[in-house]
Amino acid sequence: MDGLEALEDEPVLVRNRMSCFNGTPLDIFLRNLGITDVIVAGVWTNMAVEHTLRDAADHGYRAIMATDATSSLSSEWQSAAESYALTNIAELVTTADIIEIARSR
């Protein structure tokens, strides 16, 4: 996408499954960098975002979803993911909350 190209020294991981962890070296990459928190934003909250958050939690990461930076095919599906599926798996916060978390470190 124009304007969103990776910089020369930035790694690019291609996701072919619902979860960003499945079939990619993401876990190894994050562990090698000492990263403990995974913040997820994206489309299809009740599928791709949810799968990635579940896998992040299963791998021992602090799973965080940016609620105002995700979407589903319908508001009902979005609400179901936020209200039921993800409540015991991830912290559901806004992008403003994420900025505050980052600033406090």
mmCIF file with all atom_site columns, C-alpha atoms in Angstrom:
data_model
loop_
_atom_site.group_PDB
_atom_site.id
_atom_site.type_symbol
_atom_site.label_atom_id
_atom_site.label_alt_id
_atom_site.label_comp_id
_atom_site.label_asym_id
_atom_site.label_entity_id
_atom_site.label_seq_id
_atom_site.pdbx_PDB_ins_code
_atom_site.Cartn_x
_atom_site.Cartn_y
_atom_site.Cartn_z
_atom_site.occupancy
_atom_site.B_iso_or_equiv
_atom_site.pdbx_formal_charge
_atom_site.auth_seq_id
_atom_site.auth_comp_id
_atom_site.auth_asym_id
_atom_site.auth_atom_id
_atom_site.pdbx_PDB_model_num
ATOM 1   C CA . MET A 1 1   ? 0.000   0.000   0.000  1.00 0.00 ? 1   MET A CA 1
ATOM 2   C CA . ASP A 1 2   ? 1.434   3.357   -0.971 1.00 0.00 ? 2   ASP A CA 1
ATOM 3   C CA . GLY A 1 3   ? 2.879   5.173   2.014  1.00 0.00 ? 3   GLY A CA 1
ATOM 4   C CA . LEU A 1 4   ? 2.970   2.076   4.223  1.00 0.00 ? 4   LEU A CA 1
ATOM 5   C CA . GLU A 1 5   ? 6.029   0.382   2.805  1.00 0.00 ? 5   GLU A CA 1
ATOM 6   C CA . ALA A 1 6   ? 8.442   -1.176  5.283  1.00 0.00 ? 6   ALA A CA 1
ATOM 7   C CA . LEU A 1 7   ? 11.736  0.583   5.793  1.00 0.00 ? 7   LEU A CA 1
ATOM 8   C CA . GLU A 1 8   ? 14.838  -1.214  4.533  1.00 0.00 ? 8   GLU A CA 1
ATOM 9   C CA . ASP A 1 9   ? 15.791  -2.488  7.991  1.00 0.00 ? 9   ASP A CA 1
ATOM 10  C CA . GLU A 1 10  ? 12.245  -3.441  9.079  1.00 0.00 ? 10  GLU A CA 1
ATOM 11  C CA . PRO A 1 11  ? 11.289  -7.114  9.073  1.00 0.00 ? 11  PRO A CA 1
ATOM 12  C CA . VAL A 1 12  ? 8.166   -8.149  7.184  1.00 0.00 ? 12  VAL A CA 1
ATOM 13  C CA . LEU A 1 13  ? 6.226   -11.240 8.252  1.00 0.00 ? 13  LEU A CA 1
ATOM 14  C CA . VAL A 1 14  ? 3.654   -12.598 5.821  1.00 0.00 ? 14  VAL A CA 1
ATOM 15  C CA . ARG A 1 15  ? 0.563   -14.056 7.487  1.00 0.00 ? 15  ARG A CA 1
ATOM 16  C CA . ASN A 1 16  ? -1.272  -16.840 5.650  1.00 0.00 ? 16  ASN A CA 1
ATOM 17  C CA . ARG A 1 17  ? -3.471  -18.029 8.511  1.00 0.00 ? 17  ARG A CA 1
ATOM 18  C CA . MET A 1 18  ? -5.975  -16.408 10.872 1.00 0.00 ? 18  MET A CA 1
ATOM 19  C CA . SER A 1 19  ? -3.370  -15.888 13.585 1.00 0.00 ? 19  SER A CA 1
ATOM 20  C CA . CYS A 1 20  ? -0.205  -13.895 13.045 1.00 0.00 ? 20  CYS A CA 1
ATOM 21  C CA . PHE A 1 21  ? 1.592   -16.552 15.124 1.00 0.00 ? 21  PHE A CA 1
ATOM 22  C CA . ASN A 1 22  ? 0.523   -19.555 13.044 1.00 0.00 ? 22  ASN A CA 1
ATOM 23  C CA . GLY A 1 23  ? 3.028   -20.411 10.324 1.00 0.00 ? 23  GLY A CA 1
ATOM 24  C CA . THR A 1 24  ? 5.276   -17.394 10.949 1.00 0.00 ? 24  THR A CA 1
ATOM 25  C CA . PRO A 1 25  ? 8.406   -16.814 13.044 1.00 0.00 ? 25  PRO A CA 1
ATOM 26  C CA . LEU A 1 26  ? 6.615   -14.066 15.008 1.00 0.00 ? 26  LEU A CA 1
ATOM 27  C CA . ASP A 1 27  ? 7.028   -15.743 18.414 1.00 0.00 ? 27  ASP A CA 1
ATOM 28  C CA . ILE A 1 28  ? 10.776  -16.241 17.920 1.00 0.00 ? 28  ILE A CA 1
ATOM 29  C CA . PHE A 1 29  ? 11.160  -12.709 16.591 1.00 0.00 ? 29  PHE A CA 1
ATOM 30  C CA . LEU A 1 30  ? 9.356   -11.165 19.588 1.00 0.00 ? 30  LEU A CA 1
ATOM 31  C CA . ARG A 1 31  ? 11.210  -13.299 22.148 1.00 0.00 ? 31  ARG A CA 1
ATOM 32  C CA . ASN A 1 32  ? 14.577  -12.413 20.611 1.00 0.00 ? 32  ASN A CA 1
ATOM 33  C CA . LEU A 1 33  ? 13.683  -8.744  21.079 1.00 0.00 ? 33  LEU A CA 1
ATOM 34  C CA . GLY A 1 34  ? 12.517  -9.317  24.662 1.00 0.00 ? 34  GLY A CA 1
ATOM 35  C CA . ILE A 1 35  ? 8.980   -8.193  23.859 1.00 0.00 ? 35  ILE A CA 1
ATOM 36  C CA . THR A 1 36  ? 6.356   -9.260  26.395 1.00 0.00 ? 36  THR A CA 1
ATOM 37  C CA . ASP A 1 37  ? 3.277   -7.308  25.262 1.00 0.00 ? 37  ASP A CA 1
ATOM 38  C CA . VAL A 1 38  ? 1.431   -7.810  21.979 1.00 0.00 ? 38  VAL A CA 1
ATOM 39  C CA . ILE A 1 39  ? -0.939  -5.044  20.884 1.00 0.00 ? 39  ILE A CA 1
ATOM 40  C CA . VAL A 1 40  ? -3.311  -6.014  18.092 1.00 0.00 ? 40  VAL A CA 1
ATOM 41  C CA . ALA A 1 41  ? -5.274  -3.760  15.759 1.00 0.00 ? 41  ALA A CA 1
ATOM 42  C CA . GLY A 1 42  ? -6.914  -4.771  12.514 1.00 0.00 ? 42  GLY A CA 1
ATOM 43  C CA . VAL A 1 43  ? -9.966  -5.967  10.700 1.00 0.00 ? 43  VAL A CA 1
ATOM 44  C CA . TRP A 1 44  ? -12.195 -8.936  11.311 1.00 0.00 ? 44  TRP A CA 1
ATOM 45  C CA . THR A 1 45  ? -12.042 -8.745  15.098 1.00 0.00 ? 45  THR A CA 1
ATOM 46  C CA . ASN A 1 46  ? -14.008 -11.928 15.665 1.00 0.00 ? 46  ASN A CA 1
ATOM 47  C CA . MET A 1 47  ? -11.635 -13.929 13.478 1.00 0.00 ? 47  MET A CA 1
ATOM 48  C CA . ALA A 1 48  ? -8.080  -12.769 12.651 1.00 0.00 ? 48  ALA A CA 1
ATOM 49  C CA . VAL A 1 49  ? -7.698  -10.353 15.564 1.00 0.00 ? 49  VAL A CA 1
ATOM 50  C CA . GLU A 1 50  ? -9.211  -12.824 18.022 1.00 0.00 ? 50  GLU A CA 1
ATOM 51  C CA . HIS A 1 51  ? -7.060  -15.726 16.783 1.00 0.00 ? 51  HIS A CA 1
ATOM 52  C CA . THR A 1 52  ? -3.906  -13.633 17.082 1.00 0.00 ? 52  THR A CA 1
ATOM 53  C CA . LEU A 1 53  ? -4.828  -12.483 20.604 1.00 0.00 ? 53  LEU A CA 1
ATOM 54  C CA . ARG A 1 54  ? -5.607  -16.055 21.683 1.00 0.00 ? 54  ARG A CA 1
ATOM 55  C CA . ASP A 1 55  ? -2.277  -17.273 20.342 1.00 0.00 ? 55  ASP A CA 1
ATOM 56  C CA . ALA A 1 56  ? -0.436  -14.361 21.952 1.00 0.00 ? 56  ALA A CA 1
ATOM 57  C CA . ALA A 1 57  ? -1.962  -15.259 25.318 1.00 0.00 ? 57  ALA A CA 1
ATOM 58  C CA . ASP A 1 58  ? -1.221  -18.969 24.783 1.00 0.00 ? 58  ASP A CA 1
ATOM 59  C CA . HIS A 1 59  ? 2.410   -18.072 24.081 1.00 0.00 ? 59  HIS A CA 1
ATOM 60  C CA . GLY A 1 60  ? 2.582   -16.158 27.367 1.00 0.00 ? 60  GLY A CA 1
ATOM 61  C CA . TYR A 1 61  ? 2.372   -12.605 26.058 1.00 0.00 ? 61  TYR A CA 1
ATOM 62  C CA . ARG A 1 62  ? 0.306   -9.827  27.567 1.00 0.00 ? 62  ARG A CA 1
ATOM 63  C CA . ALA A 1 63  ? -2.414  -9.645  24.893 1.00 0.00 ? 63  ALA A CA 1
ATOM 64  C CA . ILE A 1 64  ? -3.880  -6.189  24.275 1.00 0.00 ? 64  ILE A CA 1
ATOM 65  C CA . MET A 1 65  ? -6.535  -5.192  21.739 1.00 0.00 ? 65  MET A CA 1
ATOM 66  C CA . ALA A 1 66  ? -6.997  -1.633  20.543 1.00 0.00 ? 66  ALA A CA 1
ATOM 67  C CA . THR A 1 67  ? -10.799 -1.509  20.535 1.00 0.00 ? 67  THR A CA 1
ATOM 68  C CA . ASP A 1 68  ? -11.026 1.645   18.442 1.00 0.00 ? 68  ASP A CA 1
ATOM 69  C CA . ALA A 1 69  ? -8.570  0.291   15.876 1.00 0.00 ? 69  ALA A CA 1
ATOM 70  C CA . THR A 1 70  ? -10.394 -2.960  15.091 1.00 0.00 ? 70  THR A CA 1
ATOM 71  C CA . SER A 1 71  ? -13.543 -3.821  13.180 1.00 0.00 ? 71  SER A CA 1
ATOM 72  C CA . SER A 1 72  ? -15.758 -6.723  12.170 1.00 0.00 ? 72  SER A CA 1
ATOM 73  C CA . LEU A 1 73  ? -18.240 -7.294  9.381  1.00 0.00 ? 73  LEU A CA 1
ATOM 74  C CA . SER A 1 74  ? -21.028 -6.139  11.695 1.00 0.00 ? 74  SER A CA 1
ATOM 75  C CA . SER A 1 75  ? -21.377 -4.271  14.962 1.00 0.00 ? 75  SER A CA 1
ATOM 76  C CA . GLU A 1 76  ? -22.960 -7.399  16.469 1.00 0.00 ? 76  GLU A CA 1
ATOM 77  C CA . TRP A 1 77  ? -19.886 -9.498  15.690 1.00 0.00 ? 77  TRP A CA 1
ATOM 78  C CA . GLN A 1 78  ? -17.608 -6.764  17.022 1.00 0.00 ? 78  GLN A CA 1
ATOM 79  C CA . SER A 1 79  ? -19.634 -6.561  20.211 1.00 0.00 ? 79  SER A CA 1
ATOM 80  C CA . ALA A 1 80  ? -19.672 -10.339 20.643 1.00 0.00 ? 80  ALA A CA 1
ATOM 81  C CA . ALA A 1 81  ? -15.893 -10.513 20.312 1.00 0.00 ? 81  ALA A CA 1
ATOM 82  C CA . GLU A 1 82  ? -15.380 -7.682  22.785 1.00 0.00 ? 82  GLU A CA 1
ATOM 83  C CA . SER A 1 83  ? -18.089 -8.714  25.262 1.00 0.00 ? 83  SER A CA 1
ATOM 84  C CA . TYR A 1 84  ? -17.604 -12.467 25.351 1.00 0.00 ? 84  TYR A CA 1
ATOM 85  C CA . ALA A 1 85  ? -14.783 -14.052 23.407 1.00 0.00 ? 85  ALA A CA 1
ATOM 86  C CA . LEU A 1 86  ? -11.911 -11.781 24.357 1.00 0.00 ? 86  LEU A CA 1
ATOM 87  C CA . THR A 1 87  ? -12.758 -10.682 27.903 1.00 0.00 ? 87  THR A CA 1
ATOM 88  C CA . ASN A 1 88  ? -10.713 -13.441 29.579 1.00 0.00 ? 88  ASN A CA 1
ATOM 89  C CA . ILE A 1 89  ? -7.906  -13.429 27.024 1.00 0.00 ? 89  ILE A CA 1
ATOM 90  C CA . ALA A 1 90  ? -6.920  -9.844  26.317 1.00 0.00 ? 90  ALA A CA 1
ATOM 91  C CA . GLU A 1 91  ? -6.962  -6.381  27.771 1.00 0.00 ? 91  GLU A CA 1
ATOM 92  C CA . LEU A 1 92  ? -9.413  -4.310  25.742 1.00 0.00 ? 92  LEU A CA 1
ATOM 93  C CA . VAL A 1 93  ? -8.251  -0.705  25.628 1.00 0.00 ? 93  VAL A CA 1
ATOM 94  C CA . THR A 1 94  ? -8.392  2.319   23.339 1.00 0.00 ? 94  THR A CA 1
ATOM 95  C CA . THR A 1 95  ? -5.501  3.674   21.309 1.00 0.00 ? 95  THR A CA 1
ATOM 96  C CA . ALA A 1 96  ? -5.349  6.598   23.757 1.00 0.00 ? 96  ALA A CA 1
ATOM 97  C CA . ASP A 1 97  ? -4.856  4.069   26.584 1.00 0.00 ? 97  ASP A CA 1
ATOM 98  C CA . ILE A 1 98  ? -2.081  2.373   24.601 1.00 0.00 ? 98  ILE A CA 1
ATOM 99  C CA . ILE A 1 99  ? -0.303  5.690   24.118 1.00 0.00 ? 99  ILE A CA 1
ATOM 100 C CA . GLU A 1 100 ? -0.479  6.300   27.877 1.00 0.00 ? 100 GLU A CA 1
ATOM 101 C CA . ILE A 1 101 ? 0.872   2.801   28.588 1.00 0.00 ? 101 ILE A CA 1
ATOM 102 C CA . ALA A 1 102 ? 3.785   3.457   26.221 1.00 0.00 ? 102 ALA A CA 1
ATOM 103 C CA . ARG A 1 103 ? 4.518   6.863   27.743 1.00 0.00 ? 103 ARG A CA 1
ATOM 104 C CA . SER A 1 104 ? 4.584   5.426   31.262 1.00 0.00 ? 104 SER A CA 1
ATOM 105 C CA . ARG A 1 105 ? 7.444   3.040   30.441 1.00 0.00 ? 105 ARG A CA 1
#
